[in-house]
PDB file of C-alpha atoms in Angstrom:
ATOM      1  CA  MET A   1      18.324   4.712   6.234  1.00 48.00           C
ATOM      2  CA  THR A   2      18.268   1.960   8.947  1.00 51.00           C
ATOM      3  CA  THR A   3      18.555  -1.676   7.966  1.00 65.00           C
ATOM      4  CA  LYS A   4      16.355  -3.348  10.958  1.00 77.00           C
ATOM      5  CA  PRO A   5      13.300  -5.113   8.818  1.00 90.00           C
ATOM      6  CA  MET A   6      10.431  -3.650   9.434  1.00 92.00           C
ATOM      7  CA  ILE A   7       8.142  -6.062   7.971  1.00 94.00           C
ATOM      8  CA  THR A   8       8.892  -9.887   7.060  1.00 94.00           C
ATOM      9  CA  VAL A   9       7.587 -12.267   5.407  1.00 95.00           C
ATOM     10  CA  THR A  10       8.626 -15.933   5.298  1.00 95.00           C
ATOM     11  CA  ASP A  11       7.402 -18.689   3.315  1.00 96.00           C
ATOM     12  CA  LEU A  12       4.079 -17.095   3.076  1.00 95.00           C
ATOM     13  CA  HIS A  13       0.976 -19.222   1.376  1.00 95.00           C
ATOM     14  CA  LYS A  14      -1.971 -18.113   0.477  1.00 95.00           C
ATOM     15  CA  THR A  15      -5.024 -20.904  -0.300  1.00 94.00           C
ATOM     16  CA  PHE A  16      -8.460 -19.757  -1.481  1.00 92.00           C
ATOM     17  CA  GLY A  17     -10.314 -22.962  -1.795  1.00 86.00           C
ATOM     18  CA  GLU A  18      -9.200 -25.794  -2.334  1.00 82.00           C
ATOM     19  CA  HIS A  19      -8.080 -24.968  -6.462  1.00 82.00           C
ATOM     20  CA  ILE A  20      -6.784 -21.314  -5.888  1.00 87.00           C
ATOM     21  CA  HIS A  21      -2.845 -21.178  -4.525  1.00 91.00           C
ATOM     22  CA  ALA A  22      -2.687 -17.604  -4.887  1.00 93.00           C
ATOM     23  CA  VAL A  23       0.793 -17.354  -3.144  1.00 94.00           C
ATOM     24  CA  ARG A  24       2.916 -19.897  -2.841  1.00 93.00           C
ATOM     25  CA  GLY A  25       6.261 -19.305  -0.090  1.00 94.00           C
ATOM     26  CA  VAL A  26       6.456 -15.699  -0.715  1.00 95.00           C
ATOM     27  CA  SER A  27       9.577 -14.204   1.643  1.00 96.00           C
ATOM     28  CA  LEU A  28      10.789 -10.651   1.153  1.00 95.00           C
ATOM     29  CA  SER A  29      11.731  -8.252   4.142  1.00 94.00           C
ATOM     30  CA  VAL A  30      11.261  -4.447   4.343  1.00 95.00           C
ATOM     31  CA  ALA A  31      13.914  -2.536   5.860  1.00 95.00           C
ATOM     32  CA  THR A  32      12.883   0.604   7.804  1.00 94.00           C
ATOM     33  CA  GLY A  33      12.257   4.037   6.049  1.00 94.00           C
ATOM     34  CA  GLU A  34      12.709   1.737   2.767  1.00 96.00           C
ATOM     35  CA  VAL A  35      10.433   1.475  -0.261  1.00 96.00           C
ATOM     36  CA  VAL A  36       9.566  -1.384  -2.217  1.00 97.00           C
ATOM     37  CA  VAL A  37       7.015  -1.677  -5.201  1.00 97.00           C
ATOM     38  CA  ILE A  38       5.385  -5.183  -6.225  1.00 97.00           C
ATOM     39  CA  VAL A  39       5.365  -5.506 -10.094  1.00 96.00           C
ATOM     40  CA  GLY A  40       3.413  -8.294 -12.098  1.00 95.00           C
ATOM     41  CA  PRO A  41       0.672  -9.265 -14.015  1.00 93.00           C
ATOM     42  CA  SER A  42      -3.570  -9.908 -12.546  1.00 91.00           C
ATOM     43  CA  GLY A  43      -3.972 -12.426 -10.670  1.00 90.00           C
ATOM     44  CA  SER A  44      -0.621 -13.298 -10.145  1.00 93.00           C
ATOM     45  CA  GLY A  45      -0.631 -12.862  -6.250  1.00 93.00           C
ATOM     46  CA  LYS A  46       0.606  -8.971  -5.345  1.00 95.00           C
ATOM     47  CA  SER A  47      -2.635  -7.755  -3.669  1.00 94.00           C
ATOM     48  CA  THR A  48      -3.445 -10.706  -1.675  1.00 95.00           C
ATOM     49  CA  VAL A  49       0.354 -10.702   0.054  1.00 95.00           C
ATOM     50  CA  LEU A  50      -0.015  -6.949   0.244  1.00 94.00           C
ATOM     51  CA  ARG A  51      -3.454  -7.834   2.769  1.00 93.00           C
ATOM     52  CA  CYS A  52      -1.798 -10.421   4.340  1.00 93.00           C
ATOM     53  CA  MET A  53       0.286  -8.307   5.968  1.00 92.00           C
ATOM     54  CA  ASN A  54      -2.063  -6.508   8.129  1.00 87.00           C
ATOM     55  CA  THR A  55      -3.959 -10.091   8.199  1.00 85.00           C
ATOM     56  CA  LEU A  56      -7.033  -8.419   5.774  1.00 89.00           C
ATOM     57  CA  GLU A  57      -6.528 -11.792   5.048  1.00 91.00           C
ATOM     58  CA  THR A  58      -5.187 -14.475   7.261  1.00 90.00           C
ATOM     59  CA  PRO A  59      -1.742 -17.041   5.761  1.00 92.00           C
ATOM     60  CA  THR A  60      -2.987 -20.921   5.167  1.00 93.00           C
ATOM     61  CA  GLN A  61       1.020 -20.717   6.262  1.00 93.00           C
ATOM     62  CA  GLY A  62       4.179 -19.192   7.068  1.00 94.00           C
ATOM     63  CA  SER A  63       4.421 -15.699   8.775  1.00 92.00           C
ATOM     64  CA  VAL A  64       4.159 -12.243   9.127  1.00 92.00           C
ATOM     65  CA  LEU A  65       6.751  -9.905  11.209  1.00 91.00           C
ATOM     66  CA  VAL A  66       5.445  -6.304  11.306  1.00 90.00           C
ATOM     67  CA  ASP A  67       8.067  -3.666  13.953  1.00 88.00           C
ATOM     68  CA  GLY A  68       8.547  -7.438  15.955  1.00 85.00           C
ATOM     69  CA  VAL A  69       5.272  -8.277  15.775  1.00 86.00           C
ATOM     70  CA  GLU A  70       4.328 -11.720  14.817  1.00 89.00           C
ATOM     71  CA  LEU A  71       0.860 -11.282  13.802  1.00 85.00           C
ATOM     72  CA  THR A  72       0.606 -14.943  12.896  1.00 81.00           C
ATOM     73  CA  ASP A  73       0.950 -15.436  16.213  1.00 82.00           C
ATOM     74  CA  ARG A  74      -2.862 -16.159  17.961  1.00 81.00           C
ATOM     75  CA  ASP A  75      -1.046 -14.737  21.239  1.00 83.00           C
ATOM     76  CA  ALA A  76      -0.910 -10.838  18.621  1.00 81.00           C
ATOM     77  CA  ASP A  77      -2.903  -7.521  19.271  1.00 83.00           C
ATOM     78  CA  ILE A  78      -3.236  -7.804  15.644  1.00 80.00           C
ATOM     79  CA  ASP A  79      -6.168  -4.327  16.054  1.00 80.00           C
ATOM     80  CA  ALA A  80      -2.953  -2.916  17.804  1.00 79.00           C
ATOM     81  CA  ALA A  81      -0.422  -3.955  15.145  1.00 79.00           C
ATOM     82  CA  ARG A  82      -3.074  -3.244  12.061  1.00 80.00           C
ATOM     83  CA  ALA A  83      -2.825   0.619  13.603  1.00 79.00           C
ATOM     84  CA  GLU A  84       0.637   0.828  12.501  1.00 85.00           C
ATOM     85  CA  MET A  85      -0.599   0.302   9.314  1.00 91.00           C
ATOM     86  CA  GLY A  86      -1.822   2.918   7.203  1.00 93.00           C
ATOM     87  CA  MET A  87      -3.418   1.318   4.211  1.00 93.00           C
ATOM     88  CA  VAL A  88      -4.453   2.795   0.706  1.00 94.00           C
ATOM     89  CA  PHE A  89      -6.669   0.573  -1.077  1.00 92.00           C
ATOM     90  CA  GLN A  90      -8.139   1.258  -5.372  1.00 90.00           C
ATOM     91  CA  GLN A  91     -11.296   2.406  -4.004  1.00 90.00           C
ATOM     92  CA  PHE A  92     -11.912   5.446  -1.718  1.00 90.00           C
ATOM     93  CA  ASN A  93     -13.954   3.697   1.057  1.00 91.00           C
ATOM     94  CA  LEU A  94     -14.559   6.912   2.594  1.00 96.00           C
ATOM     95  CA  PHE A  95     -17.841   7.559   4.215  1.00 96.00           C
ATOM     96  CA  SER A  96     -20.488  10.032   1.718  1.00 96.00           C
ATOM     97  CA  HIS A  97     -22.050  10.999   4.957  1.00 97.00           C
ATOM     98  CA  LEU A  98     -19.406  13.016   6.581  1.00 97.00           C
ATOM     99  CA  THR A  99     -16.791  15.681   4.854  1.00 98.00           C
ATOM    100  CA  VAL A 100     -13.414  15.218   4.766  1.00 98.00           C
ATOM    101  CA  LEU A 101     -12.752  16.172   7.947  1.00 97.00           C
ATOM    102  CA  GLN A 102     -14.597  14.242   9.795  1.00 97.00           C
ATOM    103  CA  ASN A 103     -13.355  10.868   7.205  1.00 97.00           C
ATOM    104  CA  VAL A 104      -9.325  11.806   8.757  1.00 97.00           C
ATOM    105  CA  THR A 105     -10.563  12.718  12.447  1.00 97.00           C
ATOM    106  CA  LEU A 106     -13.188   9.509  12.807  1.00 95.00           C
ATOM    107  CA  ALA A 107      -9.596   6.406  12.844  1.00 89.00           C
ATOM    108  CA  GLN A 108      -7.499   8.931  14.770  1.00 90.00           C
ATOM    109  CA  ARG A 109     -10.929   9.720  17.893  1.00 92.00           C
ATOM    110  CA  LYS A 110     -12.070   5.826  17.969  1.00 88.00           C
ATOM    111  CA  VAL A 111      -8.829   3.833  17.716  1.00 84.00           C
ATOM    112  CA  ARG A 112      -6.686   6.384  19.218  1.00 87.00           C
ATOM    113  CA  ALA A 113      -9.059   7.973  21.313  1.00 89.00           C
ATOM    114  CA  ILE A 114      -7.266  11.543  20.633  1.00 92.00           C
ATOM    115  CA  GLY A 115      -9.997  14.493  22.236  1.00 94.00           C
ATOM    116  CA  LYS A 116     -11.659  15.905  19.223  1.00 93.00           C
ATOM    117  CA  ALA A 117      -9.627  19.666  19.219  1.00 95.00           C
ATOM    118  CA  GLU A 118      -5.977  17.672  18.459  1.00 96.00           C
ATOM    119  CA  ALA A 119      -7.742  14.753  15.708  1.00 95.00           C
ATOM    120  CA  ALA A 120      -8.618  17.682  13.694  1.00 96.00           C
ATOM    121  CA  ALA A 121      -5.628  19.672  13.789  1.00 97.00           C
ATOM    122  CA  GLU A 122      -3.613  16.424  12.670  1.00 96.00           C
ATOM    123  CA  ALA A 123      -6.810  16.034  10.332  1.00 96.00           C
ATOM    124  CA  MET A 124      -6.069  19.751   8.229  1.00 97.00           C
ATOM    125  CA  ARG A 125      -1.969  18.661   8.698  1.00 96.00           C
ATOM    126  CA  GLN A 126      -2.159  15.904   7.035  1.00 96.00           C
ATOM    127  CA  LEU A 127      -5.209  17.114   4.742  1.00 97.00           C
ATOM    128  CA  THR A 128      -1.826  19.963   3.511  1.00 96.00           C
ATOM    129  CA  ARG A 129       0.040  17.861   3.156  1.00 95.00           C
ATOM    130  CA  VAL A 130      -1.811  16.050   0.471  1.00 95.00           C
ATOM    131  CA  GLY A 131      -2.796  19.746  -1.206  1.00 95.00           C
ATOM    132  CA  ILE A 132      -6.876  19.684  -0.193  1.00 96.00           C
ATOM    133  CA  PRO A 133      -6.636  21.030   3.176  1.00 97.00           C
ATOM    134  CA  GLU A 134      -9.863  23.768   1.618  1.00 98.00           C
ATOM    135  CA  LYS A 135     -11.997  20.531   1.101  1.00 97.00           C
ATOM    136  CA  ALA A 136     -12.395  19.884   4.842  1.00 97.00           C
ATOM    137  CA  GLY A 137     -15.667  21.057   4.622  1.00 97.00           C
ATOM    138  CA  SER A 138     -16.801  18.650   1.338  1.00 98.00           C
ATOM    139  CA  TYR A 139     -18.572  15.931   1.095  1.00 98.00           C
ATOM    140  CA  PRO A 140     -17.387  12.999  -0.638  1.00 97.00           C
ATOM    141  CA  ARG A 141     -19.231  13.160  -3.013  1.00 97.00           C
ATOM    142  CA  GLN A 142     -18.312  16.818  -3.983  1.00 97.00           C
ATOM    143  CA  LEU A 143     -14.917  15.908  -5.024  1.00 97.00           C
ATOM    144  CA  SER A 144     -13.152  14.104  -7.614  1.00 95.00           C
ATOM    145  CA  GLY A 145     -11.367  10.597  -7.464  1.00 94.00           C
ATOM    146  CA  GLY A 146      -7.709  12.494  -7.261  1.00 95.00           C
ATOM    147  CA  GLN A 147      -8.507  13.918  -4.234  1.00 96.00           C
ATOM    148  CA  GLN A 148     -11.261  11.617  -2.946  1.00 96.00           C
ATOM    149  CA  GLN A 149      -7.711   8.863  -3.122  1.00 95.00           C
ATOM    150  CA  ARG A 150      -5.910  11.523  -1.417  1.00 96.00           C
ATOM    151  CA  VAL A 151      -8.637  12.656   1.403  1.00 97.00           C
ATOM    152  CA  ALA A 152      -8.050   8.362   1.597  1.00 96.00           C
ATOM    153  CA  ILE A 153      -4.336   8.795   2.205  1.00 96.00           C
ATOM    154  CA  ALA A 154      -4.579  11.913   4.509  1.00 97.00           C
ATOM    155  CA  ARG A 155      -6.649   9.224   6.778  1.00 96.00           C
ATOM    156  CA  SER A 156      -3.845   6.634   7.478  1.00 95.00           C
ATOM    157  CA  LEU A 157      -1.603   9.142   7.582  1.00 95.00           C
ATOM    158  CA  ALA A 158      -2.805  11.193  10.209  1.00 95.00           C
ATOM    159  CA  MET A 159      -2.531   7.319  12.562  1.00 92.00           C
ATOM    160  CA  ASN A 160       1.073   8.045  12.556  1.00 92.00           C
ATOM    161  CA  PRO A 161       1.137   4.240  10.886  1.00 93.00           C
ATOM    162  CA  LYS A 162       4.647   3.248  10.929  1.00 92.00           C
ATOM    163  CA  VAL A 163       4.867   1.554   7.116  1.00 95.00           C
ATOM    164  CA  MET A 164       2.547   2.664   4.792  1.00 96.00           C
ATOM    165  CA  LEU A 165       0.716  -0.445   2.555  1.00 96.00           C
ATOM    166  CA  PHE A 166      -0.991   0.660  -0.542  1.00 96.00           C
ATOM    167  CA  ASP A 167      -2.898  -1.715  -2.942  1.00 95.00           C
ATOM    168  CA  GLU A 168      -2.672  -0.045  -6.864  1.00 94.00           C
ATOM    169  CA  PRO A 169      -4.047   3.675  -5.292  1.00 94.00           C
ATOM    170  CA  THR A 170      -4.599   4.685  -9.225  1.00 94.00           C
ATOM    171  CA  SER A 171      -5.720   2.060 -10.921  1.00 91.00           C
ATOM    172  CA  ALA A 172      -9.593   3.285 -10.068  1.00 88.00           C
ATOM    173  CA  LEU A 173      -8.705   6.658 -11.238  1.00 92.00           C
ATOM    174  CA  ASP A 174      -9.015   8.448 -15.125  1.00 90.00           C
ATOM    175  CA  PRO A 175      -5.514   9.082 -16.387  1.00 87.00           C
ATOM    176  CA  GLU A 176      -5.187  12.896 -15.786  1.00 87.00           C
ATOM    177  CA  MET A 177      -6.173  12.250 -12.567  1.00 92.00           C
ATOM    178  CA  ILE A 178      -3.319   9.591 -11.973  1.00 94.00           C
ATOM    179  CA  LYS A 179      -0.252  11.801 -11.029  1.00 92.00           C
ATOM    180  CA  GLU A 180      -1.832  13.597  -8.566  1.00 93.00           C
ATOM    181  CA  VAL A 181      -2.377  10.867  -6.298  1.00 94.00           C
ATOM    182  CA  LEU A 182       1.715  10.037  -6.861  1.00 94.00           C
ATOM    183  CA  ASP A 183       3.486  12.668  -6.961  1.00 94.00           C
ATOM    184  CA  VAL A 184       1.745  12.742  -2.988  1.00 94.00           C
ATOM    185  CA  MET A 185       2.922   8.720  -2.793  1.00 95.00           C
ATOM    186  CA  LEU A 186       6.714  10.847  -4.148  1.00 94.00           C
ATOM    187  CA  GLU A 187       6.627  13.222  -1.617  1.00 94.00           C
ATOM    188  CA  LEU A 188       5.942  10.212   1.074  1.00 95.00           C
ATOM    189  CA  ALA A 189       9.066   8.595  -0.244  1.00 94.00           C
ATOM    190  CA  ALA A 190      11.266  11.149  -0.615  1.00 94.00           C
ATOM    191  CA  GLU A 191      10.161  12.373   3.424  1.00 94.00           C
ATOM    192  CA  GLY A 192      11.181   8.545   4.650  1.00 93.00           C
ATOM    193  CA  MET A 193       8.683   6.731   5.297  1.00 95.00           C
ATOM    194  CA  THR A 194       8.224   2.891   4.766  1.00 95.00           C
ATOM    195  CA  MET A 195       6.056   2.112   1.830  1.00 97.00           C
ATOM    196  CA  ILE A 196       5.016  -0.990   0.103  1.00 97.00           C
ATOM    197  CA  VAL A 197       2.876  -0.163  -2.735  1.00 97.00           C
ATOM    198  CA  VAL A 198       1.858  -2.704  -4.950  1.00 96.00           C
ATOM    199  CA  THR A 199       1.288  -0.891  -9.126  1.00 94.00           C
ATOM    200  CA  HIS A 200       1.029  -0.507 -12.943  1.00 92.00           C
ATOM    201  CA  GLU A 201       2.269   2.924 -12.378  1.00 92.00           C
ATOM    202  CA  MET A 202       6.403   1.823 -13.963  1.00 92.00           C
ATOM    203  CA  GLY A 203       6.893   4.986 -13.476  1.00 91.00           C
ATOM    204  CA  PHE A 204       6.487   5.659  -9.872  1.00 93.00           C
ATOM    205  CA  ALA A 205       8.691   2.002  -9.588  1.00 93.00           C
ATOM    206  CA  ARG A 206      11.243   3.716 -11.494  1.00 92.00           C
ATOM    207  CA  ALA A 207      11.902   7.076  -9.352  1.00 92.00           C
ATOM    208  CA  ALA A 208      10.760   5.960  -5.858  1.00 94.00           C
ATOM    209  CA  ALA A 209      11.383   2.392  -5.133  1.00 96.00           C
ATOM    210  CA  ASP A 210      14.139   1.168  -3.536  1.00 96.00           C
ATOM    211  CA  ARG A 211      13.033  -2.039  -5.074  1.00 96.00           C
ATOM    212  CA  VAL A 212      11.602  -3.902  -7.158  1.00 97.00           C
ATOM    213  CA  PHE A 213      10.021  -7.060  -6.589  1.00 97.00           C
ATOM    214  CA  PHE A 214       8.021  -8.564  -9.537  1.00 97.00           C
ATOM    215  CA  MET A 215       5.193 -12.017  -8.679  1.00 96.00           C
ATOM    216  CA  ASP A 216       3.870 -13.615 -11.198  1.00 95.00           C
ATOM    217  CA  GLU A 217       1.503 -17.019 -10.122  1.00 94.00           C
ATOM    218  CA  GLY A 218       2.143 -17.027  -6.503  1.00 95.00           C
ATOM    219  CA  LEU A 219       5.408 -16.458  -6.217  1.00 95.00           C
ATOM    220  CA  ILE A 220       7.784 -13.305  -6.804  1.00 96.00           C
ATOM    221  CA  VAL A 221       9.955 -14.369 -10.070  1.00 96.00           C
ATOM    222  CA  GLU A 222      13.008 -11.980  -9.336  1.00 96.00           C
ATOM    223  CA  SER A 223      13.448  -8.020  -7.276  1.00 96.00           C
ATOM    224  CA  GLY A 224      15.799  -6.086  -7.680  1.00 96.00           C
ATOM    225  CA  THR A 225      16.379  -1.952  -8.228  1.00 96.00           C
ATOM    226  CA  PRO A 226      14.936  -0.457 -10.238  1.00 95.00           C
ATOM    227  CA  GLU A 227      17.244  -0.807 -12.969  1.00 94.00           C
ATOM    228  CA  ASP A 228      18.058  -4.446 -12.401  1.00 93.00           C
ATOM    229  CA  LEU A 229      14.577  -5.519 -13.408  1.00 93.00           C
ATOM    230  CA  PHE A 230      13.756  -2.593 -15.463  1.00 92.00           C
ATOM    231  CA  ASP A 231      16.536  -2.669 -17.367  1.00 91.00           C
ATOM    232  CA  ASN A 232      18.736  -5.916 -17.196  1.00 92.00           C
ATOM    233  CA  ALA A 233      16.374  -8.274 -15.842  1.00 93.00           C
ATOM    234  CA  LYS A 234      17.774 -12.512 -15.948  1.00 95.00           C
ATOM    235  CA  GLU A 235      14.287 -13.724 -16.173  1.00 95.00           C
ATOM    236  CA  GLU A 236      12.952 -14.716 -19.174  1.00 95.00           C
ATOM    237  CA  ARG A 237       9.506 -14.301 -17.013  1.00 95.00           C
ATOM    238  CA  THR A 238      10.266 -11.138 -16.161  1.00 94.00           C
ATOM    239  CA  GLN A 239      12.183  -9.913 -19.735  1.00 93.00           C
ATOM    240  CA  ASP A 240       8.430 -10.474 -21.004  1.00 94.00           C
ATOM    241  CA  PHE A 241       6.369  -8.768 -18.987  1.00 94.00           C
ATOM    242  CA  PHE A 242       8.234  -5.796 -18.928  1.00 92.00           C
ATOM    243  CA  ALA A 243       9.263  -5.505 -22.604  1.00 90.00           C
ATOM    244  CA  LYS A 244       4.560  -5.434 -23.042  1.00 88.00           C
ATOM    245  CA  VAL A 245       4.344  -3.150 -20.397  1.00 87.00           C
ATOM    246  CA  LEU A 246       7.123  -0.580 -21.098  1.00 80.00           C
ATOM    247  CA  SER A 247       6.060  -0.446 -24.667  1.00 72.00           C
ATOM    248  CA  HIS A 248       3.467   1.048 -24.223  1.00 62.00           C
TER     249      HIS A 248
END
């Protein structure tokens, strides 16, 4: 792993309206090839931080630097920078009227202006990577939730991103489908993909994360290796959180 930061977030704040201060001065950096997992209770600001990283939400204050481009700079080419980031959401956001292959090739053709045959070849390569090449001709309604989420991951990978952002990618899945998605993510981590993952799956955090950030009430309370946080957390709030989630 190199030490060059892929993403640097500095003093990030995000408010919604007058009363909701969702993120309160978060700073973090993610090195190229690093896997960072953000955990914390619901409403702690985890997803908002992730959405600010690729400007789905505009930060109220602070800066976001992605591979040397400051996204919070008014003159920044947001679309170009965002094209370097794959984003996988809780919901799969697949087009129901398009086949799996068409879903995976669409952004390649529209955003990257890649030809039909080349886009299809790349789509098949990524569908093979996530373990469902045989579903290329299927429609989303014919797939399980886990398969749909793997298509969503393949769609992001087909854009050849420099970093992958995952916003609770398994939270909408039935328990038996969670493992197939996490297995794909573990494989990506092993291959050296830079990843930032918001998740409630503590087994994944322990297995894949280089560092874990624990957030509560819009702040990073504590960060460290999985062992640091799971087994030797220093802050009482962190200890309480892990005592609850790990006892289930």
